[in-house]
Tab-separated table of C-alpha atoms in Angstrom:
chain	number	residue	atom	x	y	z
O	1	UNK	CA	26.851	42.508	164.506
O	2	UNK	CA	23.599	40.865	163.460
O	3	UNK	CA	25.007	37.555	163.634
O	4	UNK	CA	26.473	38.200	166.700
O	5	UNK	CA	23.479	39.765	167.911
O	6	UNK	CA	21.272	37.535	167.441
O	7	UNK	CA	23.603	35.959	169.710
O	8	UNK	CA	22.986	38.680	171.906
O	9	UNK	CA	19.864	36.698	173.085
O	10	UNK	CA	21.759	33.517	174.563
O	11	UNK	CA	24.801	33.924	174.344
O	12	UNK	CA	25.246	35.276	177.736
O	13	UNK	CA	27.959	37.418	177.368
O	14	UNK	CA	29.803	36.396	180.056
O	15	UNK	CA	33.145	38.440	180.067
O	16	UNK	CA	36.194	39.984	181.159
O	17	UNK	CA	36.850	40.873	185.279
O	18	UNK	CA	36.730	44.050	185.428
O	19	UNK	CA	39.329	45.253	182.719
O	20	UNK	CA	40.197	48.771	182.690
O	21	UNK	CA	41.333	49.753	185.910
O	22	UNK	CA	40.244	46.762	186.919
O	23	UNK	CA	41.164	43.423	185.379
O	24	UNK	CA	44.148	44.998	184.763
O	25	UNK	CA	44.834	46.040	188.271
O	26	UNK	CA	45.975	42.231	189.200
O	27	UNK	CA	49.838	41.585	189.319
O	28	UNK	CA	50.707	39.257	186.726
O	29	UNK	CA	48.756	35.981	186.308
O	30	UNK	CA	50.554	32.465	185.949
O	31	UNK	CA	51.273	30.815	182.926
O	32	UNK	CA	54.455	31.697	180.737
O	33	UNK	CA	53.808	33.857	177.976
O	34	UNK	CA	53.833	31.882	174.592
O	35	UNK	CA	52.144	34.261	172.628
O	36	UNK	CA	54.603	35.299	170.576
O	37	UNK	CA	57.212	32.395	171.013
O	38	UNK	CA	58.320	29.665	168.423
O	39	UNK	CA	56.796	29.121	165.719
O	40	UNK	CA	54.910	25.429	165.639
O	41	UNK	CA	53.335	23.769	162.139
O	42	UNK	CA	51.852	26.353	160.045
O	43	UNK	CA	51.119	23.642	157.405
O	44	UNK	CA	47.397	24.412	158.370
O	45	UNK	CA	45.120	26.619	160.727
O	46	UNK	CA	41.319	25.718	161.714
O	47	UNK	CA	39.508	28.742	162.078
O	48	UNK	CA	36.350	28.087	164.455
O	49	UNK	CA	33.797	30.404	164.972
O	50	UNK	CA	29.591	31.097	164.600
O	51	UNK	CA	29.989	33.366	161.888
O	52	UNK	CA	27.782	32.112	159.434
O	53	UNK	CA	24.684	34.513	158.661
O	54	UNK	CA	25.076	37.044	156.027
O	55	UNK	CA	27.252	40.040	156.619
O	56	UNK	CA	29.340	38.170	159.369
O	57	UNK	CA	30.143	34.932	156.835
O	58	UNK	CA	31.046	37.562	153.940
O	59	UNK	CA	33.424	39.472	156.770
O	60	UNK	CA	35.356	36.713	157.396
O	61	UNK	CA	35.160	34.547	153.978
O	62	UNK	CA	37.117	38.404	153.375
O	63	UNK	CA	39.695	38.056	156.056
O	64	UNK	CA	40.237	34.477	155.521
O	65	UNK	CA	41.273	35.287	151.341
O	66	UNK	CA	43.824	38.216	152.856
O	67	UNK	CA	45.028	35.084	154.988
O	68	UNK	CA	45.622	33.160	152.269
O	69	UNK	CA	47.171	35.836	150.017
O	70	UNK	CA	49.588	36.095	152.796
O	71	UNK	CA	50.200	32.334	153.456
O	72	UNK	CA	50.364	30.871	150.502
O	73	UNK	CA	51.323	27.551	151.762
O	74	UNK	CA	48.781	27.291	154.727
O	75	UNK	CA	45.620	25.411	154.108
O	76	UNK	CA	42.718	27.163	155.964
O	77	UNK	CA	39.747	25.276	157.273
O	78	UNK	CA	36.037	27.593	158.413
O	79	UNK	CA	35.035	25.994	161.220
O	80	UNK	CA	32.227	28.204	162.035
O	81	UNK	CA	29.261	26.568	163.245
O	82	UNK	CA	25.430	27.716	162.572
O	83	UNK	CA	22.162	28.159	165.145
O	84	UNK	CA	21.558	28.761	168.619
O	85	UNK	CA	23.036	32.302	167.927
O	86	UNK	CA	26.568	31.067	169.016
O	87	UNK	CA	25.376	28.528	171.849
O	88	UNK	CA	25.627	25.648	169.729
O	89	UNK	CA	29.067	26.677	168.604
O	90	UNK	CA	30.332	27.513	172.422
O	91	UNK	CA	29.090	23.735	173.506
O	92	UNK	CA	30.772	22.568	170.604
O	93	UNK	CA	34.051	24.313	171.635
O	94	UNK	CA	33.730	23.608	175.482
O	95	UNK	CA	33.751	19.702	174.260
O	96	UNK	CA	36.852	20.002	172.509
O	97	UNK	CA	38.377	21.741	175.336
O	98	UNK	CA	37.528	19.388	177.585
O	99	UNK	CA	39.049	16.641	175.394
O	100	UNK	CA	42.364	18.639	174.523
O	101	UNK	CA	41.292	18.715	170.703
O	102	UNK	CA	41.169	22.633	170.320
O	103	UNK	CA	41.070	24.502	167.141
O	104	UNK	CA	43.638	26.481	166.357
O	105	UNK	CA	42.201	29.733	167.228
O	106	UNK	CA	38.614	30.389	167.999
O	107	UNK	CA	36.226	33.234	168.375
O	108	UNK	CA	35.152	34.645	172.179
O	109	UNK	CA	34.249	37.936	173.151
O	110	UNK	CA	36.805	39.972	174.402
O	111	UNK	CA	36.754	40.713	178.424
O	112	UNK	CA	35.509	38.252	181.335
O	113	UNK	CA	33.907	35.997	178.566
O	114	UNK	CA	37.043	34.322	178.699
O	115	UNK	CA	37.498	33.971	181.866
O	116	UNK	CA	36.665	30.309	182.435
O	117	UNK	CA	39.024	29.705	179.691
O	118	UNK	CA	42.477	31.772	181.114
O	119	UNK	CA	41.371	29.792	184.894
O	120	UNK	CA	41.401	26.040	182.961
O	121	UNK	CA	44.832	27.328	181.689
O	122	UNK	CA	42.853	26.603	177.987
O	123	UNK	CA	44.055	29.758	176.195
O	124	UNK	CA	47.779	31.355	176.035
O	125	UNK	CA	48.457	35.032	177.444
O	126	UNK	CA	49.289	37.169	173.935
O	127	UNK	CA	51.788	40.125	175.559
O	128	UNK	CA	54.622	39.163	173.802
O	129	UNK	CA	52.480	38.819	170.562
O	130	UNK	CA	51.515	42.124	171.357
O	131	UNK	CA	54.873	43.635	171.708
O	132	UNK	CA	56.540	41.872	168.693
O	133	UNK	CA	53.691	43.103	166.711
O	134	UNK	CA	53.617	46.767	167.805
O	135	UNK	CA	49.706	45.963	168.929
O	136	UNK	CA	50.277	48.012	171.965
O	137	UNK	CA	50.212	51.486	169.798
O	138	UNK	CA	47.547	50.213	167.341
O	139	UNK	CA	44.699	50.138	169.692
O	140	UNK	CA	42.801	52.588	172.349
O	141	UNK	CA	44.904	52.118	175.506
O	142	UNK	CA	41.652	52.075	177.360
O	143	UNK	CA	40.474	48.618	175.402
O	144	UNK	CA	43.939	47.393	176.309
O	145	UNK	CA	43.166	47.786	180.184
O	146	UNK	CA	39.722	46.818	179.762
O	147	UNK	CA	40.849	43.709	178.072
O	148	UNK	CA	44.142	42.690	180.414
O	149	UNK	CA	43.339	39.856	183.271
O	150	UNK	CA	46.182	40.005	186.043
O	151	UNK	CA	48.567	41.820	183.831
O	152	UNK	CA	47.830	39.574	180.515
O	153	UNK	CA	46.049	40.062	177.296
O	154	UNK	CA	44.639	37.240	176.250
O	155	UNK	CA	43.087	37.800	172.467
O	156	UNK	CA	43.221	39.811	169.987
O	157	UNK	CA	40.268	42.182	168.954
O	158	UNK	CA	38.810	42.195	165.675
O	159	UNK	CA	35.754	44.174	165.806
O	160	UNK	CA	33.914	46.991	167.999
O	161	UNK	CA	30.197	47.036	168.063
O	162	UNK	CA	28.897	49.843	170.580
O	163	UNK	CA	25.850	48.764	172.734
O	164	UNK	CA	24.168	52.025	174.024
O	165	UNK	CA	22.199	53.246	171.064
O	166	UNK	CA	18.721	54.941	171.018
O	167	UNK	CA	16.883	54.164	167.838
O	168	UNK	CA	13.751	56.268	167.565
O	169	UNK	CA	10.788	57.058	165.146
O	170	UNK	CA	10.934	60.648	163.779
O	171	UNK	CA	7.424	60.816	162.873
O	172	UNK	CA	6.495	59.902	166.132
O	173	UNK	CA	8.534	62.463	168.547
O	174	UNK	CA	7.256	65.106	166.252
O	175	UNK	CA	3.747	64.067	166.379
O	176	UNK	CA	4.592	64.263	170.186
O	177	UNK	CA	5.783	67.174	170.032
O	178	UNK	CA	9.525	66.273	171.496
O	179	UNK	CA	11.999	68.127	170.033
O	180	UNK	CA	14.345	65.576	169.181
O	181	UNK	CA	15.887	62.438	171.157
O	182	UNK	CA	16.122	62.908	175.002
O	183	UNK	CA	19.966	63.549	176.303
O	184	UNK	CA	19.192	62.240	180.266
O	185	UNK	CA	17.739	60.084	181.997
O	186	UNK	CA	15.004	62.029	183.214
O	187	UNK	CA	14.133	63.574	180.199
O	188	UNK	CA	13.735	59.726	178.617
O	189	UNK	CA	11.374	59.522	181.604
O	190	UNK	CA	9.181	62.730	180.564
O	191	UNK	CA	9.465	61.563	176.750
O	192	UNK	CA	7.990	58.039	177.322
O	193	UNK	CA	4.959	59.494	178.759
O	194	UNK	CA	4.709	62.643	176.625
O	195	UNK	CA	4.622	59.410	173.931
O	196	UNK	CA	2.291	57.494	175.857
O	197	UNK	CA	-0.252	60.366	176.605
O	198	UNK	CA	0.058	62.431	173.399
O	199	UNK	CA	0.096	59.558	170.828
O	200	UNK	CA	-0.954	56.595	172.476
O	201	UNK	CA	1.908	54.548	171.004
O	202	UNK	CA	4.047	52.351	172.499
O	203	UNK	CA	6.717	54.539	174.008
O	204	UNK	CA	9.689	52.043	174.400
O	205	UNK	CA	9.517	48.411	172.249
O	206	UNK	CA	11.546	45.603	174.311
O	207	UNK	CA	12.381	41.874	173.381
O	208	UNK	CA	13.062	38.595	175.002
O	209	UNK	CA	14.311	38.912	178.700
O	210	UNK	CA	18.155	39.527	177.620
O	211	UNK	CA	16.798	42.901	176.028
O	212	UNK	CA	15.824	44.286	179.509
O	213	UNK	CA	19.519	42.893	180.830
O	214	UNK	CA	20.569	44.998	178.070
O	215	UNK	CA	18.100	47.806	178.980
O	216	UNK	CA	19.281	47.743	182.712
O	217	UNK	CA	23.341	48.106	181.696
O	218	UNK	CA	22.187	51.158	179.741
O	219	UNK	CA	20.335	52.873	182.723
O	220	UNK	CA	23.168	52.108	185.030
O	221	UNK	CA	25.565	53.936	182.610
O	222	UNK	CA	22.863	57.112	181.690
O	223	UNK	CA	22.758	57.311	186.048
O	224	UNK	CA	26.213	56.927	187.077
O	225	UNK	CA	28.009	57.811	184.733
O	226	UNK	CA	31.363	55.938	183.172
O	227	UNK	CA	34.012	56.169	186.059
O	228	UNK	CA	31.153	54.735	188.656
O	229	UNK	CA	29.670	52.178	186.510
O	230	UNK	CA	32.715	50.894	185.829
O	231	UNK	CA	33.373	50.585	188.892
O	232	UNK	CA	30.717	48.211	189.920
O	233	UNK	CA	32.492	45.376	188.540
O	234	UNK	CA	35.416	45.749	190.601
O	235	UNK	CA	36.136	43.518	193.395
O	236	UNK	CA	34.628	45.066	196.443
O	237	UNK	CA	32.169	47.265	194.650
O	238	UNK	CA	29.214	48.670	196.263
O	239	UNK	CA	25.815	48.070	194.894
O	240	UNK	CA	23.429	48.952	197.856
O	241	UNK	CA	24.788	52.148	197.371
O	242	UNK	CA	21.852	55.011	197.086
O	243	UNK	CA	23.535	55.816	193.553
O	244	UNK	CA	22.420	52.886	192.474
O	245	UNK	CA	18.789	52.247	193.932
O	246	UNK	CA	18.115	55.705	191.988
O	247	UNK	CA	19.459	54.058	189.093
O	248	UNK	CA	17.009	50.760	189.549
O	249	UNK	CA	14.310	52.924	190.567
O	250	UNK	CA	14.426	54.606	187.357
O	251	UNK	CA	15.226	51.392	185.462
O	252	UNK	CA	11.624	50.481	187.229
O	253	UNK	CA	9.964	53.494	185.919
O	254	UNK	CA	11.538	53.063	182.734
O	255	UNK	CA	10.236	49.525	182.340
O	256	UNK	CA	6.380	50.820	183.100
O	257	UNK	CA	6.426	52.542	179.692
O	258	UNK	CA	7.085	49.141	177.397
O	259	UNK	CA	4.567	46.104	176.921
O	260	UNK	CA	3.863	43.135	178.811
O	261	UNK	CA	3.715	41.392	175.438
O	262	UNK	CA	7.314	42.541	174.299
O	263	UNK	CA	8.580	39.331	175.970
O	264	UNK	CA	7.287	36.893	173.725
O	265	UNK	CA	9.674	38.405	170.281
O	266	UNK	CA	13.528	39.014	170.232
O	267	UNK	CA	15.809	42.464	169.405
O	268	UNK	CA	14.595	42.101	165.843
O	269	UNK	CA	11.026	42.314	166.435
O	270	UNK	CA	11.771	45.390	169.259
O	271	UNK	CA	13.485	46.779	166.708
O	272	UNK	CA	11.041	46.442	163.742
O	273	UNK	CA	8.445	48.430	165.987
O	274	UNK	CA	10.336	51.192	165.704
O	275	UNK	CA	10.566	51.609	161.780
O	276	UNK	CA	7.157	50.702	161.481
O	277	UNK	CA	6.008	53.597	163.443
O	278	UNK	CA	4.455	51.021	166.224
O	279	UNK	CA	7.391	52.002	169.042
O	280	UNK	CA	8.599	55.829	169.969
O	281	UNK	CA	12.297	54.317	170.749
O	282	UNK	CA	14.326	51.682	171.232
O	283	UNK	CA	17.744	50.708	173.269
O	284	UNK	CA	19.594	48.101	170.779
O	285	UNK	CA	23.173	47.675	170.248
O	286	UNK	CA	24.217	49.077	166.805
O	287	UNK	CA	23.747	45.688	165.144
O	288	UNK	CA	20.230	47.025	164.541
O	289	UNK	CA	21.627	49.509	161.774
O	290	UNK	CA	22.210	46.616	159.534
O	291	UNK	CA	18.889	45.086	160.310
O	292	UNK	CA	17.363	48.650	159.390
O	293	UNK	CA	19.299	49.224	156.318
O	294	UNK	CA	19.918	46.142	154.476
O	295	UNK	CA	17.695	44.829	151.834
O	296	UNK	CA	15.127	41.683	152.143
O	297	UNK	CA	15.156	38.762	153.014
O	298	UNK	CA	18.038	39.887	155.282
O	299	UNK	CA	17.298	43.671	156.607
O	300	UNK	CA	14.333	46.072	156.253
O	301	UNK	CA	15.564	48.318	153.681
O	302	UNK	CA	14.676	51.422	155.752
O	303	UNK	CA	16.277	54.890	155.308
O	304	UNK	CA	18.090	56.912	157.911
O	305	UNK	CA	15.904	60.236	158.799
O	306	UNK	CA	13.126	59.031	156.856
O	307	UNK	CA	12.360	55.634	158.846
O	308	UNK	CA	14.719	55.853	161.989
O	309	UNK	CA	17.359	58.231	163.963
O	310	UNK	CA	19.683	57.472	166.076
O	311	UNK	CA	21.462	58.936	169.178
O	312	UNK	CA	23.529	57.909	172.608
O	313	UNK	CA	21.238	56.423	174.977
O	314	UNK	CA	20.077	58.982	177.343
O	315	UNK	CA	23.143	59.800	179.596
O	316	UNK	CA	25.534	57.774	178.099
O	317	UNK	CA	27.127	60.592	175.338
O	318	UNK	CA	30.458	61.082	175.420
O	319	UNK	CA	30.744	57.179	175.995
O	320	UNK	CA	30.818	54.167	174.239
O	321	UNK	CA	29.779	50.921	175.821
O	322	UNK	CA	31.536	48.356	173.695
O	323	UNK	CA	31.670	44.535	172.962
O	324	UNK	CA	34.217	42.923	170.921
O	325	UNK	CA	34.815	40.317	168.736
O	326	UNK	CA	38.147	38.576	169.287
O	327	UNK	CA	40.757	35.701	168.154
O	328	UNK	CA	42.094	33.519	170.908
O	329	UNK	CA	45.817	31.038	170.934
O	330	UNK	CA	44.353	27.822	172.754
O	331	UNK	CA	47.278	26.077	174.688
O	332	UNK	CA	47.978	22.961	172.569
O	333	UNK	CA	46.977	24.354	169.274
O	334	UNK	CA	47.633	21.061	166.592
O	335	UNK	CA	48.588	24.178	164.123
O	336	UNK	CA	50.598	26.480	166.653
O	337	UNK	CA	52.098	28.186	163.531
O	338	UNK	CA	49.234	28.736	161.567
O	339	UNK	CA	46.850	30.258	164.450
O	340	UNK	CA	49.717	33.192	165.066
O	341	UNK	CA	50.197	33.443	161.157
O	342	UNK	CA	45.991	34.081	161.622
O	343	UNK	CA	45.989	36.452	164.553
O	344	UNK	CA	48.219	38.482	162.610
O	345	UNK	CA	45.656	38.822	159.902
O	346	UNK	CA	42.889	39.255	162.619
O	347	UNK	CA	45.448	42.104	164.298
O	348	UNK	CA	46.171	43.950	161.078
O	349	UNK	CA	44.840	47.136	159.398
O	350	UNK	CA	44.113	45.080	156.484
O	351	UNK	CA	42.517	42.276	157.899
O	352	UNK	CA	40.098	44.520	160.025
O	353	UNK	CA	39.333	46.760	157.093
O	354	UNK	CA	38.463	43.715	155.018
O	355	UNK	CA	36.245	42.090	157.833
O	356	UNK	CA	34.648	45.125	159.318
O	357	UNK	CA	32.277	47.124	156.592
O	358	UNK	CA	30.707	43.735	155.605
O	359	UNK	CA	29.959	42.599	159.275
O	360	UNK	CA	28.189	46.056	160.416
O	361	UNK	CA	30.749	47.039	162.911
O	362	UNK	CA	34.181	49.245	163.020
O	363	UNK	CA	37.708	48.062	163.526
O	364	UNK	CA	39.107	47.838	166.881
O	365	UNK	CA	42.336	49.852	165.778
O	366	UNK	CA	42.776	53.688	165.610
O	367	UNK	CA	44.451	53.728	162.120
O	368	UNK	CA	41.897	51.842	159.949
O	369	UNK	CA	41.426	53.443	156.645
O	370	UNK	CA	38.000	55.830	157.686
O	371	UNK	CA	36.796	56.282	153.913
O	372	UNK	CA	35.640	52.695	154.124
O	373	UNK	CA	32.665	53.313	157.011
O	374	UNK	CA	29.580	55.072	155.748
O	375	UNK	CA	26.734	56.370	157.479
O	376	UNK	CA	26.094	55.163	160.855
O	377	UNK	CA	29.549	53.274	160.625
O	378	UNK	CA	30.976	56.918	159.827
O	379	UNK	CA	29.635	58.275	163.279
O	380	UNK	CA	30.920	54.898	165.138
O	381	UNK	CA	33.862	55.370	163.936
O	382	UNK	CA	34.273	58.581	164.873
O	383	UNK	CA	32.681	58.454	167.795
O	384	UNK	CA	35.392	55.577	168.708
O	385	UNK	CA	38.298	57.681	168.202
O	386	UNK	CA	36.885	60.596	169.618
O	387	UNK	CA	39.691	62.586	171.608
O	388	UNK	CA	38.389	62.106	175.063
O	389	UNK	CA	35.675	59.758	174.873
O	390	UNK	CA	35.362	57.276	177.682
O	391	UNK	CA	35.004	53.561	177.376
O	392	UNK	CA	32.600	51.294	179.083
O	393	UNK	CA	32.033	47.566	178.899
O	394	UNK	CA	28.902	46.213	178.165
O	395	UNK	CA	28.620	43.334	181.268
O	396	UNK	CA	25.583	41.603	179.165
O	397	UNK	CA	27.632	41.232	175.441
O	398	UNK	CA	30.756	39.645	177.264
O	399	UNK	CA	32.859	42.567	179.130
O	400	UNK	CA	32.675	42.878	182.540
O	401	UNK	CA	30.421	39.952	183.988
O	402	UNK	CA	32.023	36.150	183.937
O	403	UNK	CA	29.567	33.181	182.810
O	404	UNK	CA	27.691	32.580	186.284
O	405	UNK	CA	27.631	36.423	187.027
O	406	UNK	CA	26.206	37.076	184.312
O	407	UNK	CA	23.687	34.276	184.501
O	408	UNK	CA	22.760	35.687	188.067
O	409	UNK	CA	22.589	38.944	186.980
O	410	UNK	CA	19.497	37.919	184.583
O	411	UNK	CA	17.899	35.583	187.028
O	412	UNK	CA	17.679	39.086	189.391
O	413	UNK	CA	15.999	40.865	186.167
O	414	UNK	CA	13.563	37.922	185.098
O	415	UNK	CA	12.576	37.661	189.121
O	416	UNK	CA	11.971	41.637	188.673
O	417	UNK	CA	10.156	41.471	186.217
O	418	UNK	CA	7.180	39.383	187.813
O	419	UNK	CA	7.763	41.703	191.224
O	420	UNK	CA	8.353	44.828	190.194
O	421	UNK	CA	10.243	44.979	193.529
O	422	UNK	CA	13.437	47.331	192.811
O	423	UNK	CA	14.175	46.465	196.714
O	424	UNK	CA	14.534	42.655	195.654
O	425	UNK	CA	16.372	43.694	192.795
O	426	UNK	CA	18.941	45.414	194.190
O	427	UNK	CA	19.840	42.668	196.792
O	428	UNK	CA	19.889	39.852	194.376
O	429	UNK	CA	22.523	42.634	192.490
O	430	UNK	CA	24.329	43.302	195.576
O	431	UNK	CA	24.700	39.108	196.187
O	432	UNK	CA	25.670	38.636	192.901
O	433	UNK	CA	28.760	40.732	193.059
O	434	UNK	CA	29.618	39.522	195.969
O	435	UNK	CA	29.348	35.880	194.718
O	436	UNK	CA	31.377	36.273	191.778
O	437	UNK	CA	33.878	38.437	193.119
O	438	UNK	CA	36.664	37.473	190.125
């Protein structure tokens, strides 16, 4: 999800409350369920999202033409808004909002991201949507629970994008003499400084401040594992548990191996390192295939095996951490019948298989049609529907964190990283869950 990606930077994932056994332990929420109900004016539908760079604009220019093949008689408007990697387009949105003059469905990830929005009473529960629309077979029960709030689904899923992905230089493990990509935590340890001491490259590249965030949720996953990270975002969690001071402490060690300098450029330039044989790995959400493989002025036209590998990030196989695209029903939609007539679309095999191979990422349903997704998107996809494989929510891309968590949660990392004190860390962590206990 380059597009999205790049949003990765600012746009604060923010997200769900702890979904899977946890969101949807809640009893149900208030609110009566419209999702599904009535009908409404279907004369029109206004689309609004920050899909506008290449790959993410083609995806849904795609989905938008199924729309219309289906609705004939519905005139569809793009809303999408360009820059600030989504932020413009959220403050945009939060106006309207605030002013009761929605869209008729808009783009959020799915989890706690839109949180603030169910609590305003801004965006209609979906169940009955769901149910009328067999939705509740289509997808991986485990993104249902990881997506339900006190009992209610509130959006609809268009795209999965995975977040814990090693990217790696060939050349260099081999000139290191690593035998391929580490599978733990501690050998990712032993690797950075066989790197470090054997070819005096830079063993790990890292971005802008959100990349560490995103560094941190990956080392909390490779340590604990899937059941106990997940976990941590449940109300009463414990994070001064010695679990998890192992897990910073490594997170610590982990960080000695990048460069001071690394802060100054984003995922893209973290990533580039890589490919140009400057960097020994990377930890980048699978957006970074796209940036690899696609031509100029967009990608770097760099080949699989020759340029790049890629494998789970150490300790995290057998799982995917996942962020989602989704499609929201704001309450008071001017179009009411024309934003279901578009989460249909958005909900459907077709839709997703139209939307999916242009923007870099797989479908959220089980039965998409697989012969579409090629290399990497192959292994996604079957890693996805992998009999077995566990699901975990990525807090920093809009899962499990809500807005101001989230927002704590990389104030604790940017303090760390001028202190280097994991003690510090841990109990701005531990008063951060208990601050936005949701």
């Amino acid at each position: 999800m380059l597009g999205r990606a790049t949003g990765r930077r600012a746009v604060a994932a923010v997200a769900a409350v702890l979904l899977g056994g946890t969101l949807g332990l809640a009893a149900c929420g208030g609110g009566d369920d419209g999702g599904g109900k009535g009908g409404g004016d279907a004369s029109r539908v206004e689309v609004f999202s920050w899909w506008t760079g290449p790959g993410e604009a083609d995806g849904l220019a795609a989905m938008i033409e199924e729309f219309k093949r289906r609705n004939p008689g519905t005139q569809v408007v793009n809303a999408a808004i360009a820059g600030g990697s989504g932020t413009q387009a959220q403050a945009v949105l939060a106006s309207r909002l605030q002013n009761r003059k929605p869209p008729d469905s808009f783009q959020g990830h799915a989890g706690a991201e839109l949180l603030d929005y169910i609590k305003a009473g801004q965006i209609e529960p979906l169940d009955s949507f769901y149910d009328e629309n067999n939705l509740r077979s289509a997808y991986p029960q485990q993104l249902l629970q990881q997506i339900t709030y006190q009992g209610r689904i509130y959006s609809v899923p268009v795209n999965i994008h995975r977040s814990n992905i090693l990217w790696y230089n060939p050349k260099i493990l081999k000139d290191a003499g690593l035998a391929g990509p580490p599978k733990t935590i501690a050998e990712f340890k032993t690797a950075l400084k066989t790197v470090k001491d054997r070819t005096g490259k830079v063993p790990l590249s890292l971005g802008a401040q959100w990349t560490a965030d995103h560094l941190l949720e990956n080392v909390l996953l490779g340590d604990l594992g899937a059941d106990a990270y997940n976990a941590l975002w449940k109300p009463g969690a414990d994070w001064s548990s010695p679990a998890v001071t192992a897990a910073l402490n490594d997170f610590a060690e982990i960080m000695k191996y990048t460069t001071a300098e690394a802060a100054s450029t984003d995922w893209q330039g973290a990533s580039k390192a890589v490919v140009d044989g400057k960097a020994a790995f990377n930890i980048m959400g699978d957006w970074a295939y796209g940036y690899y493989v696609n031509p100029a002025p967009n990608g770097l036209g760099k080949k699989v095996d020759a340029d790049f590998g890629y494998a789970p990030a150490p300790g995290t196989g057998g799982t995917y951490m996942w962020l989602s695209d989704s499609f929201t029903l704001p309450k008071g939609a001017p179009h009411r019948g024309g934003a279901l007539a578009w989460l249909k679309v958005a909900a459907s095999k077709e839709g997703q298989d139209l939307f999916n191979p242009k923007k870099g990422s797989i479908p959220a349903r089980r039965d998409a049609d697989k012969s579409l997704y090629k290399g990497y998107l192959e292994y996604a996809f079957n890693e996805w529907n992998k009999p077995g494989v566990k699901l975990a929510g990525s807090f920093w891309h809009g899962v499990y964190a809500s807005k101001k968590w989230h927002t704590d949660i990389d104030t604790a990392v940017g303090l760390f990283l001028q202190s280097k004190d994991v003690g510090e860390l841990q109990s701005a962590l531990v008063n951060a869950a208990k601050n936005n206990a949701q």
